Each structure stands twice: as structure tokens, then as C-alpha cells.
């Protein structure tokens, strides 16, 4: 069986509609950084207020390997993942392990461009629920300055 593409799209990018009516390419490096979790779509409205700083932190190395951490609601933990292309859409596929209050949780998830400056985070818990979150990029400096440590 032969597989073909309708057009050539680099493996390092995805095409998605944005809120301005056009499309844009999103690269692996755009996934890196701190993402504010702004909505827990499958949870009670005040769930995110259980955490003082609901976020997803993503580190992308020079080989496009991904590590990171998350904190939202009563949960916190770590992720480990890689990028995958599904047709024309680039997404981060990851495993996670952490805590939900006092219970150990783990599973797999996806993180992908939704629209404008919004990404969609989906967490699939092992033998449990699937929960989706909306995230927006925040501006933070992930480097440390030697003068700040003194």
C-alpha cells in the first residue's frame, strides 16, 4: 500500500487555523515555556483555584526531547514526551506521573495548538478519567543570573 501526502509539510511544523482567520506554522520550540492553565473543561468551575499557580512547564532540548512539570487543582507531577505529527498537526505526546492530593496518578497526554495563543492539554489517567484543559503562554525567564544568586 502506498501512502502519500497532499502537500509537503515539514515534520517540525503544523498547520492550524488561528483566531485571525488564517493559518500559521507552529514549531517544537513554541511548545517550550510556562503555560498558564486557564480552564479545566471537565472539572468544577473552581477546581483550578486549589492551586496558587496552575501551570504546565515544558522544556524542549536540542534533540526535541521533552521534559516538564505540571501543577493545577490538587495535582502536581512530571511529564516526559516527544513530538508526533498526526497528518498535518504537530502535537506533544507525553507520559505523566504525579499526585492528585494524596493519590499517585499516571497516564498519558497530548498538548496541541488550538487557536490564537491557546493550546489544548488532555490528560488520560491510567484506569481513570480523561480531562482537558486550556492553556495560554506566559512570559517567564527560565535562565538564572549569577548576580541574582549573590
PDB file of C-alpha atoms in Angstrom:
ATOM      1  CA  UNK A   1       0.000   0.000   0.000  1.00  0.00           C
ATOM      2  CA  UNK A   2       1.325   3.478  -0.874  1.00  0.00           C
ATOM      3  CA  UNK A   3       0.948   6.444   1.421  1.00  0.00           C
ATOM      4  CA  UNK A   4       1.196   9.952   0.084  1.00  0.00           C
ATOM      5  CA  UNK A   5       0.774  13.494   1.284  1.00  0.00           C
ATOM      6  CA  UNK A   6      -1.366  16.155  -0.314  1.00  0.00           C
ATOM      7  CA  UNK A   7       1.453  18.650   0.110  1.00  0.00           C
ATOM      8  CA  UNK A   8       4.926  18.781   1.610  1.00  0.00           C
ATOM      9  CA  UNK A   9       4.799  19.891   5.240  1.00  0.00           C
ATOM     10  CA  UNK A  10       7.970  19.911   7.366  1.00  0.00           C
ATOM     11  CA  UNK A  11       7.981  17.414  10.226  1.00  0.00           C
ATOM     12  CA  UNK A  12       8.869  20.224  12.591  1.00  0.00           C
ATOM     13  CA  UNK A  13       5.706  22.236  11.969  1.00  0.00           C
ATOM     14  CA  UNK A  14       1.973  22.016  11.954  1.00  0.00           C
ATOM     15  CA  UNK A  15      -0.645  23.967  10.088  1.00  0.00           C
ATOM     16  CA  UNK A  16      -3.621  25.157  12.105  1.00  0.00           C
ATOM     17  CA  UNK A  17      -6.277  27.802  11.792  1.00  0.00           C
ATOM     18  CA  UNK A  18      -5.747  30.712  14.122  1.00  0.00           C
ATOM     19  CA  UNK A  19      -8.242  33.194  15.508  1.00  0.00           C
ATOM     20  CA  UNK A  20      -7.268  35.756  12.856  1.00  0.00           C
ATOM     21  CA  UNK A  21      -8.801  33.711  10.059  1.00  0.00           C
ATOM     22  CA  UNK A  22      -5.535  32.477   8.575  1.00  0.00           C
ATOM     23  CA  UNK A  23      -3.206  29.617   9.230  1.00  0.00           C
ATOM     24  CA  UNK A  24       0.241  29.524  10.732  1.00  0.00           C
ATOM     25  CA  UNK A  25       3.034  27.070  11.329  1.00  0.00           C
ATOM     26  CA  UNK A  26       3.857  26.090  14.891  1.00  0.00           C
ATOM     27  CA  UNK A  27       7.285  24.638  15.659  1.00  0.00           C
ATOM     28  CA  UNK A  28       8.539  22.472  18.516  1.00  0.00           C
ATOM     29  CA  UNK A  29      10.266  25.446  20.137  1.00  0.00           C
ATOM     30  CA  UNK A  30       6.895  27.219  20.521  1.00  0.00           C
ATOM     31  CA  UNK A  31       5.794  24.475  22.921  1.00  0.00           C
ATOM     32  CA  UNK A  32       8.624  25.338  25.335  1.00  0.00           C
ATOM     33  CA  UNK A  33       7.949  27.546  28.324  1.00  0.00           C
ATOM     34  CA  UNK A  34       5.433  28.086  31.062  1.00  0.00           C
ATOM     35  CA  UNK A  35       1.764  27.700  30.161  1.00  0.00           C
ATOM     36  CA  UNK A  36      -0.954  29.091  32.412  1.00  0.00           C
ATOM     37  CA  UNK A  37      -3.862  26.653  32.776  1.00  0.00           C
ATOM     38  CA  UNK A  38      -6.882  28.917  32.249  1.00  0.00           C
ATOM     39  CA  UNK A  39      -9.739  26.405  32.079  1.00  0.00           C
ATOM     40  CA  UNK A  40     -10.402  22.879  33.344  1.00  0.00           C
ATOM     41  CA  UNK A  41     -13.117  21.924  30.880  1.00  0.00           C
ATOM     42  CA  UNK A  42     -14.203  18.689  32.608  1.00  0.00           C
ATOM     43  CA  UNK A  43     -13.964  19.821  36.244  1.00  0.00           C
ATOM     44  CA  UNK A  44     -15.985  22.004  38.600  1.00  0.00           C
ATOM     45  CA  UNK A  45     -15.562  25.706  37.946  1.00  0.00           C
ATOM     46  CA  UNK A  46     -13.356  26.478  40.972  1.00  0.00           C
ATOM     47  CA  UNK A  47     -11.052  23.437  40.601  1.00  0.00           C
ATOM     48  CA  UNK A  48      -8.096  25.497  39.330  1.00  0.00           C
ATOM     49  CA  UNK A  49      -8.282  27.775  42.398  1.00  0.00           C
ATOM     50  CA  UNK A  50      -6.984  24.857  44.513  1.00  0.00           C
ATOM     51  CA  UNK A  51      -3.532  25.700  43.121  1.00  0.00           C
ATOM     52  CA  UNK A  52      -1.914  29.134  43.602  1.00  0.00           C
ATOM     53  CA  UNK A  53      -0.270  28.935  40.148  1.00  0.00           C
ATOM     54  CA  UNK A  54      -1.985  26.441  37.792  1.00  0.00           C
ATOM     55  CA  UNK A  55       0.530  25.759  35.023  1.00  0.00           C
ATOM     56  CA  UNK A  56       2.336  23.372  32.696  1.00  0.00           C
ATOM     57  CA  UNK A  57       6.103  23.867  32.317  1.00  0.00           C
ATOM     58  CA  UNK A  58       7.655  22.401  29.157  1.00  0.00           C
ATOM     59  CA  UNK A  59      11.379  22.061  28.415  1.00  0.00           C
ATOM     60  CA  UNK A  60      12.437  21.161  24.863  1.00  0.00           C
ATOM     61  CA  UNK A  61      16.091  20.212  24.340  1.00  0.00           C
ATOM     62  CA  UNK A  62      18.202  20.458  21.175  1.00  0.00           C
ATOM     63  CA  UNK A  63      17.035  16.967  20.108  1.00  0.00           C
ATOM     64  CA  UNK A  64      13.364  17.998  20.572  1.00  0.00           C
ATOM     65  CA  UNK A  65      13.047  15.686  23.566  1.00  0.00           C
ATOM     66  CA  UNK A  66      10.605  16.976  26.164  1.00  0.00           C
ATOM     67  CA  UNK A  67      10.534  17.019  29.949  1.00  0.00           C
ATOM     68  CA  UNK A  68       8.461  19.154  32.224  1.00  0.00           C
ATOM     69  CA  UNK A  69       6.187  19.527  35.189  1.00  0.00           C
ATOM     70  CA  UNK A  70       2.598  20.448  35.922  1.00  0.00           C
ATOM     71  CA  UNK A  71       0.578  21.888  38.781  1.00  0.00           C
ATOM     72  CA  UNK A  72      -3.147  22.559  38.708  1.00  0.00           C
ATOM     73  CA  UNK A  73      -6.022  21.970  41.097  1.00  0.00           C
ATOM     74  CA  UNK A  74      -4.938  19.354  43.643  1.00  0.00           C
ATOM     75  CA  UNK A  75      -2.434  17.824  41.205  1.00  0.00           C
ATOM     76  CA  UNK A  76       1.265  18.138  40.541  1.00  0.00           C
ATOM     77  CA  UNK A  77       3.763  15.959  38.743  1.00  0.00           C
ATOM     78  CA  UNK A  78       6.169  15.453  35.855  1.00  0.00           C
ATOM     79  CA  UNK A  79       5.947  14.770  32.124  1.00  0.00           C
ATOM     80  CA  UNK A  80       8.269  13.073  29.636  1.00  0.00           C
ATOM     81  CA  UNK A  81       7.446  13.150  25.951  1.00  0.00           C
ATOM     82  CA  UNK A  82       8.147  13.596  22.289  1.00  0.00           C
ATOM     83  CA  UNK A  83       6.631  15.306  19.281  1.00  0.00           C
ATOM     84  CA  UNK A  84       4.438  13.480  16.816  1.00  0.00           C
ATOM     85  CA  UNK A  85       2.763  14.559  13.631  1.00  0.00           C
ATOM     86  CA  UNK A  86      -0.805  13.429  13.017  1.00  0.00           C
ATOM     87  CA  UNK A  87      -1.441  14.220   9.354  1.00  0.00           C
ATOM     88  CA  UNK A  88      -0.594  17.941   9.303  1.00  0.00           C
ATOM     89  CA  UNK A  89      -0.792  18.702  13.038  1.00  0.00           C
ATOM     90  CA  UNK A  90       2.230  18.699  15.326  1.00  0.00           C
ATOM     91  CA  UNK A  91       1.473  17.677  18.903  1.00  0.00           C
ATOM     92  CA  UNK A  92       3.320  16.794  22.035  1.00  0.00           C
ATOM     93  CA  UNK A  93       2.654  13.225  23.228  1.00  0.00           C
ATOM     94  CA  UNK A  94       3.774  12.543  26.803  1.00  0.00           C
ATOM     95  CA  UNK A  95       3.528  10.246  29.794  1.00  0.00           C
ATOM     96  CA  UNK A  96       2.960  11.725  33.226  1.00  0.00           C
ATOM     97  CA  UNK A  97       3.324  10.734  36.834  1.00  0.00           C
ATOM     98  CA  UNK A  98       2.399  12.700  39.896  1.00  0.00           C
ATOM     99  CA  UNK A  99      -0.012  13.218  42.719  1.00  0.00           C
ATOM    100  CA  UNK A 100      -3.709  14.100  42.922  1.00  0.00           C
ATOM    101  CA  UNK A 101      -3.917  15.240  46.528  1.00  0.00           C
ATOM    102  CA  UNK A 102      -2.533  12.102  48.248  1.00  0.00           C
ATOM    103  CA  UNK A 103      -3.153   9.615  45.412  1.00  0.00           C
ATOM    104  CA  UNK A 104      -0.441   8.601  42.971  1.00  0.00           C
ATOM    105  CA  UNK A 105      -1.618   9.176  39.365  1.00  0.00           C
ATOM    106  CA  UNK A 106      -0.105   8.390  35.976  1.00  0.00           C
ATOM    107  CA  UNK A 107      -1.112   8.114  32.368  1.00  0.00           C
ATOM    108  CA  UNK A 108      -0.508   9.760  29.014  1.00  0.00           C
ATOM    109  CA  UNK A 109      -1.485  13.044  27.455  1.00  0.00           C
ATOM    110  CA  UNK A 110      -1.352  15.359  24.481  1.00  0.00           C
ATOM    111  CA  UNK A 111      -0.628  19.070  24.116  1.00  0.00           C
ATOM    112  CA  UNK A 112      -1.518  20.796  20.844  1.00  0.00           C
ATOM    113  CA  UNK A 113      -2.314  24.163  19.291  1.00  0.00           C
ATOM    114  CA  UNK A 114      -5.987  25.133  19.487  1.00  0.00           C
ATOM    115  CA  UNK A 115      -6.307  28.738  18.243  1.00  0.00           C
ATOM    116  CA  UNK A 116      -4.731  32.159  18.658  1.00  0.00           C
ATOM    117  CA  UNK A 117      -2.463  31.832  21.701  1.00  0.00           C
ATOM    118  CA  UNK A 118      -4.369  28.876  23.200  1.00  0.00           C
ATOM    119  CA  UNK A 119      -3.198  25.272  23.411  1.00  0.00           C
ATOM    120  CA  UNK A 120      -5.250  22.232  24.471  1.00  0.00           C
ATOM    121  CA  UNK A 121      -3.888  19.883  27.158  1.00  0.00           C
ATOM    122  CA  UNK A 122      -5.543  16.453  27.514  1.00  0.00           C
ATOM    123  CA  UNK A 123      -4.632  14.141  30.404  1.00  0.00           C
ATOM    124  CA  UNK A 124      -5.691  10.471  30.148  1.00  0.00           C
ATOM    125  CA  UNK A 125      -5.391   8.879  33.589  1.00  0.00           C
ATOM    126  CA  UNK A 126      -4.496   5.171  33.812  1.00  0.00           C
ATOM    127  CA  UNK A 127      -7.697   3.282  34.625  1.00  0.00           C
ATOM    128  CA  UNK A 128      -9.443   6.621  35.160  1.00  0.00           C
ATOM    129  CA  UNK A 129     -10.802   9.776  33.594  1.00  0.00           C
ATOM    130  CA  UNK A 130      -9.774  11.910  30.656  1.00  0.00           C
ATOM    131  CA  UNK A 131      -9.610  15.614  31.480  1.00  0.00           C
ATOM    132  CA  UNK A 132      -8.997  18.532  29.102  1.00  0.00           C
ATOM    133  CA  UNK A 133      -7.519  21.923  29.949  1.00  0.00           C
ATOM    134  CA  UNK A 134      -6.997  25.158  28.007  1.00  0.00           C
ATOM    135  CA  UNK A 135      -3.617  26.822  28.392  1.00  0.00           C
ATOM    136  CA  UNK A 136      -2.077  30.155  27.395  1.00  0.00           C
ATOM    137  CA  UNK A 137       1.606  31.021  27.151  1.00  0.00           C
ATOM    138  CA  UNK A 138       3.130  33.194  29.855  1.00  0.00           C
ATOM    139  CA  UNK A 139       6.312  35.217  29.599  1.00  0.00           C
ATOM    140  CA  UNK A 140       8.942  33.969  32.037  1.00  0.00           C
ATOM    141  CA  UNK A 141      12.716  33.877  32.045  1.00  0.00           C
ATOM    142  CA  UNK A 142      13.855  30.280  32.598  1.00  0.00           C
ATOM    143  CA  UNK A 143      17.516  31.276  32.934  1.00  0.00           C
ATOM    144  CA  UNK A 144      19.266  32.266  36.145  1.00  0.00           C
ATOM    145  CA  UNK A 145      21.626  35.162  36.557  1.00  0.00           C
ATOM    146  CA  UNK A 146      24.754  34.752  38.739  1.00  0.00           C
ATOM    147  CA  UNK A 147      24.177  38.267  40.150  1.00  0.00           C
ATOM    148  CA  UNK A 148      20.709  37.222  41.378  1.00  0.00           C
ATOM    149  CA  UNK A 149      22.184  34.342  43.408  1.00  0.00           C
ATOM    150  CA  UNK A 150      24.557  36.654  45.356  1.00  0.00           C
TER     151      UNK A 150
END
